[in-house]
XYZ file of C-alpha atoms in Angstrom:
357
model
C 2.103 -31.419 -4.798
C -1.298 -30.342 -6.147
C -1.314 -27.062 -8.049
C -3.724 -24.466 -6.632
C -6.693 -23.825 -8.860
C -6.446 -20.079 -8.120
C -3.342 -18.353 -6.786
C -2.502 -14.695 -6.286
C 0.959 -13.517 -5.355
C 1.843 -10.132 -3.862
C -1.233 -8.485 -5.358
C -1.274 -4.695 -4.986
C -3.854 -2.216 -6.230
C -2.878 1.429 -5.748
C -4.534 4.694 -6.659
C -1.847 7.303 -6.244
C -0.404 6.879 -2.775
C -3.429 4.914 -1.541
C -3.054 1.127 -1.508
C -6.535 -0.397 -1.441
C -4.984 -3.864 -1.838
C -1.546 -4.191 -0.301
C 0.690 -7.187 -1.083
C -2.038 -9.835 -0.824
C -1.170 -13.486 -1.435
C -3.451 -16.511 -1.196
C -4.311 -19.746 -2.979
C -7.519 -21.737 -3.409
C -7.546 -25.433 -4.255
C -10.156 -27.166 -6.469
C -13.385 -27.642 -4.506
C -12.201 -25.353 -1.710
C -14.122 -22.360 -0.367
C -12.007 -19.460 0.868
C -13.658 -16.404 2.408
C -12.151 -12.940 2.199
C -13.556 -11.529 5.421
C -13.308 -7.966 6.634
C -15.103 -4.644 7.159
C -16.362 -2.506 4.294
C -13.552 -0.688 2.505
C -10.785 -3.120 3.490
C -10.020 -4.166 -0.117
C -12.055 -7.365 -0.501
C -14.035 -6.381 -3.596
C -11.015 -4.692 -5.179
C -9.156 -7.996 -4.856
C -12.004 -9.810 -6.614
C -12.141 -7.237 -9.412
C -8.440 -7.696 -10.115
C -8.776 -11.495 -10.158
C -11.760 -11.258 -12.519
C -9.803 -8.956 -14.821
C -12.262 -6.079 -14.498
C -9.401 -3.997 -13.065
C -5.721 -4.533 -13.732
C -3.628 -4.672 -10.582
C -0.724 -2.291 -9.991
C 1.622 -5.205 -9.287
C 1.609 -8.888 -8.438
C 0.576 -12.016 -10.330
C -2.610 -14.051 -10.717
C -2.478 -17.723 -11.731
C -5.190 -20.188 -12.750
C -4.139 -23.849 -12.548
C -0.529 -22.676 -12.571
C -0.935 -20.552 -15.708
C -0.219 -16.824 -15.441
C -3.329 -14.855 -16.417
C -2.317 -11.408 -15.120
C 1.009 -9.814 -14.248
C 4.498 -9.484 -15.737
C 3.052 -7.889 -18.860
C 0.303 -10.487 -19.269
C -3.393 -9.583 -18.987
C -5.916 -12.186 -20.122
C -9.306 -10.618 -20.877
C -12.061 -11.289 -18.292
C -14.146 -13.399 -20.688
C -11.119 -15.606 -21.444
C -10.199 -16.385 -17.830
C -12.606 -19.256 -17.081
C -13.585 -17.438 -13.907
C -17.257 -17.018 -12.953
C -18.746 -14.251 -10.842
C -21.828 -13.955 -8.646
C -23.048 -10.732 -7.088
C -25.515 -9.558 -4.495
C -27.963 -8.185 -7.088
C -28.127 -11.435 -9.175
C -27.761 -9.340 -12.414
C -30.370 -11.297 -14.381
C -31.708 -9.811 -17.599
C -35.335 -8.902 -16.847
C -36.455 -9.158 -20.494
C -35.091 -12.694 -20.936
C -36.632 -15.946 -19.719
C -34.826 -18.170 -17.245
C -33.710 -20.395 -20.124
C -32.274 -17.488 -22.094
C -30.593 -16.016 -19.007
C -28.776 -19.305 -18.438
C -28.055 -19.757 -22.162
C -26.386 -16.335 -22.183
C -23.630 -17.843 -20.087
C -23.004 -20.434 -22.804
C -22.100 -17.857 -25.427
C -23.754 -16.976 -28.711
C -22.980 -20.262 -30.435
C -24.760 -22.256 -27.772
C -27.827 -20.175 -27.017
C -30.154 -22.771 -28.547
C -28.811 -25.743 -26.531
C -31.896 -26.193 -24.405
C -30.734 -29.604 -23.154
C -27.616 -28.065 -21.597
C -29.718 -25.287 -20.054
C -32.166 -27.832 -18.644
C -29.288 -29.845 -17.139
C -27.903 -26.727 -15.460
C -31.300 -25.832 -14.072
C -31.641 -29.382 -12.750
C -28.476 -28.833 -10.702
C -30.063 -25.875 -8.920
C -33.587 -27.397 -8.761
C -35.064 -24.754 -11.079
C -35.982 -26.701 -14.226
C -39.718 -26.196 -13.677
C -39.154 -22.431 -14.104
C -37.306 -22.755 -17.409
C -39.793 -20.514 -19.272
C -40.452 -18.072 -16.410
C -39.112 -14.515 -16.236
C -37.021 -13.067 -13.389
C -39.866 -10.891 -12.046
C -41.913 -14.053 -11.497
C -39.286 -15.546 -9.172
C -38.459 -14.987 -5.519
C -35.051 -13.670 -4.488
C -33.837 -17.167 -3.638
C -35.036 -18.521 -6.973
C -33.308 -15.702 -8.845
C -30.088 -16.515 -7.009
C -30.326 -20.143 -8.136
C -30.777 -19.035 -11.740
C -27.771 -16.723 -11.385
C -25.757 -19.705 -10.155
C -26.839 -21.827 -13.135
C -25.831 -19.039 -15.514
C -22.455 -18.651 -13.787
C -21.873 -22.417 -14.067
C -22.826 -22.549 -17.759
C -19.323 -21.897 -19.189
C -17.827 -24.401 -16.702
C -15.606 -21.935 -14.810
C -12.611 -23.308 -12.978
C -12.959 -20.687 -10.245
C -15.940 -18.755 -8.909
C -15.749 -15.299 -7.366
C -18.686 -14.383 -5.140
C -19.187 -10.842 -3.833
C -21.653 -11.003 -0.901
C -24.107 -12.975 -3.077
C -26.471 -13.912 -0.236
C -26.814 -10.600 1.606
C -29.930 -9.660 -0.387
C -31.836 -12.723 0.843
C -33.927 -12.812 3.990
C -32.674 -14.874 6.917
C -35.264 -17.606 6.374
C -33.902 -18.425 2.913
C -30.263 -17.482 3.273
C -28.965 -20.644 4.926
C -30.790 -22.948 2.521
C -29.674 -21.124 -0.644
C -26.129 -20.662 0.636
C -25.684 -24.331 1.547
C -27.163 -25.533 -1.739
C -25.002 -23.155 -3.776
C -21.786 -24.309 -2.121
C -22.812 -27.951 -2.471
C -23.241 -27.500 -6.241
C -19.911 -25.675 -6.573
C -18.069 -28.374 -4.630
C -19.629 -31.068 -6.819
C -18.254 -29.188 -9.825
C -14.803 -29.094 -8.139
C -14.828 -25.317 -8.522
C -12.463 -23.171 -6.466
C -14.545 -20.549 -4.669
C -13.326 -17.181 -3.398
C -16.143 -15.491 -1.520
C -16.261 -11.971 -0.101
C -18.268 -11.239 3.027
C -18.239 -8.862 5.979
C -20.291 -11.286 8.109
C -18.144 -13.457 10.426
C -20.974 -15.946 10.984
C -21.312 -16.462 7.238
C -17.574 -16.979 6.836
C -17.474 -19.474 9.717
C -20.389 -21.414 8.243
C -19.178 -21.500 4.648
C -15.421 -21.407 4.508
C -12.798 -24.104 4.456
C -10.339 -21.263 4.999
C -10.746 -17.645 6.095
C -8.482 -14.777 5.032
C -9.119 -11.863 7.395
C -8.470 -8.514 5.704
C -7.825 -5.110 7.216
C -6.666 -1.923 5.473
C -5.869 -3.755 2.256
C -3.806 -6.516 3.873
C -4.500 -10.090 4.903
C -3.701 -10.006 8.627
C -4.566 -13.632 9.416
C -5.365 -16.720 7.389
C -6.356 -20.254 8.286
C -9.165 -22.673 9.070
C -12.190 -21.050 10.771
C -11.498 -22.862 14.054
C -7.926 -21.598 14.191
C -8.719 -18.020 13.196
C -11.466 -17.836 15.835
C -9.605 -19.540 18.677
C -6.141 -18.095 18.047
C -6.736 -14.472 16.930
C -3.651 -12.527 15.970
C -4.673 -9.388 17.891
C -7.519 -7.703 19.777
C -9.203 -6.430 16.611
C -9.215 -9.924 15.108
C -10.797 -11.343 18.262
C -13.386 -8.562 18.339
C -14.331 -9.011 14.693
C -15.760 -12.470 15.349
C -17.680 -11.780 18.558
C -18.242 -9.409 21.441
C -15.263 -9.254 23.756
C -14.488 -8.090 27.258
C -11.283 -6.096 27.548
C -9.422 -5.923 30.861
C -6.553 -3.444 30.727
C -3.553 -3.742 32.994
C 0.063 -2.725 33.442
C 2.826 -5.330 33.498
C 4.628 -5.478 36.841
C 7.248 -8.159 37.341
C 5.818 -10.101 34.406
C 2.245 -10.092 35.754
C -0.974 -8.176 35.074
C -3.446 -7.551 37.896
C -7.064 -8.415 36.955
C -10.302 -9.039 38.881
C -9.577 -12.742 38.399
C -6.085 -12.651 39.832
C -2.749 -12.078 38.106
C -2.077 -13.071 34.490
C 1.340 -13.872 33.072
C 2.628 -11.568 30.318
C 6.062 -13.020 29.560
C 6.440 -11.249 26.194
C 5.554 -7.762 27.469
C 8.015 -5.224 28.811
C 7.925 -4.019 32.388
C 5.453 -1.148 32.746
C 3.768 -1.840 29.386
C -0.011 -1.627 29.052
C -1.685 -4.805 27.849
C -5.221 -6.017 27.200
C -6.616 -9.289 28.491
C -9.402 -10.402 26.135
C -12.212 -12.716 27.212
C -15.351 -13.517 25.216
C -18.705 -13.256 27.077
C -19.440 -16.958 26.610
C -16.285 -17.839 28.516
C -17.360 -16.036 31.684
C -19.071 -18.381 34.141
C -21.573 -17.039 36.666
C -21.505 -18.484 40.199
C -24.315 -17.453 42.563
C -23.551 -17.947 46.250
C -26.429 -16.905 48.505
C -24.068 -16.631 51.461
C -21.981 -14.126 49.521
C -18.760 -16.048 49.888
C -18.176 -16.684 46.186
C -15.995 -19.365 44.622
C -12.992 -20.760 46.407
C -9.986 -18.645 45.253
C -7.847 -21.778 45.173
C -10.295 -23.917 43.188
C -9.378 -25.487 39.845
C -11.500 -22.849 38.140
C -9.243 -20.059 39.358
C -9.940 -16.887 41.288
C -13.510 -15.620 41.456
C -14.414 -11.944 41.070
C -17.570 -10.300 42.389
C -19.798 -8.091 40.276
C -23.233 -6.518 40.543
C -25.845 -6.970 37.813
C -26.287 -3.760 35.806
C -28.514 -5.159 33.057
C -29.909 -8.481 31.823
C -31.472 -9.146 28.431
C -32.919 -12.229 26.760
C -31.477 -12.551 23.232
C -33.347 -15.608 21.947
C -30.941 -18.522 22.291
C -29.106 -16.963 25.209
C -29.198 -14.244 27.827
C -26.715 -11.375 28.084
C -25.890 -10.161 31.590
C -23.750 -7.080 32.288
C -21.849 -6.766 35.563
C -20.114 -3.840 37.241
C -17.052 -5.343 38.859
C -16.094 -4.583 42.466
C -12.411 -4.729 41.509
C -12.285 -1.539 39.433
C -15.839 -0.537 38.491
C -15.471 -1.852 34.943
C -18.334 -3.504 33.028
C -18.025 -7.131 31.940
C -20.563 -9.057 29.839
C -21.454 -12.707 30.231
C -23.714 -14.832 28.036
C -25.750 -17.709 29.436
C -27.688 -20.307 27.407
C -31.487 -20.032 27.527
C -33.282 -17.664 29.948
C -31.316 -16.143 32.821
C -32.512 -12.708 33.938
C -31.242 -11.825 37.420
C -32.505 -8.622 38.999
C -30.482 -5.428 38.671
C -28.357 -4.967 41.798
C -27.892 -8.686 42.445
C -24.324 -9.531 43.503
C -22.780 -12.552 41.807
C -19.400 -14.148 41.371
C -17.733 -14.716 38.044
C -15.091 -17.170 36.907
C -13.202 -17.238 33.641
C -11.674 -19.897 31.438
C -8.040 -18.880 31.395
C -7.321 -21.161 28.459
C -9.782 -19.020 26.444
C -8.215 -15.686 27.351
C -5.825 -13.749 25.120
C -3.194 -11.233 26.182
C -2.185 -8.561 23.620
C -0.075 -5.395 23.796
C -2.282 -2.351 24.047
């Protein structure tokens, strides 16, 4: 069995009674990108600081290629860990040229190795700027230089704390994809912090979803998105519609007919979660609506409250006849029905989730 490049076990960081990181365990293989995803203040950056050695954890162990580097009385200094770091602000030295910024990552004994610096800059397509200064570069170019400097000491793992959030949308995808391509070529294990679900889905081989200092769900992006552990996990990745009901004889009454809730107790409140893209709009000019016994399930009638064009899709809000609740549906391209128009909605039951309230 292959040894993880980076592994943390039962990592805890406490300040008094407050646990900012609470019993976190994860592993990252060589060439793998794992995203720590969660809202601000959930413990993502604190986890990175402990792994880097900037802070010493309260308990737990950190391993690099199977070797203990922190925990059980061991604490390897940050500069001895063979772990690189990239930040949002790039942290380039403004008074040093690009060459000297990259050479700084090689250590004092190697600051004159211009060939090695040039090779690193070739990897990030920045060799032509070898004698430029940071203020002469764009944000994307500075980020590439920061990557070359981080790669200079040949780190076995790379920690990245929202390194692309300072770039404009036009550049972000290009720089992000190129950066990860270079790191994978180097067989570097990457642990990246972000609060952007779209970024995590695009970049990660594995996502670790954090909340209140804990990892609440971990897995491939497809699995984390399509099998959320609870309502908050589902809502973190996209807008959701929430239909609340009470379990009666194992069923929940909804505008779309009854739902099974076999794990819920009689009389318990539960939430049925459906994403807007999984609501299908059916317009029947005769007002009859979909056939209740069709393969698509029971239709529910709603009246358009609002319709907005969002660029790639349209968002339509309906007030449902069933209980007066508001449900949102997204439709590809332009679809802007008039306010007050009655329409019928269907749902994909295989894309619905039922959670205790």
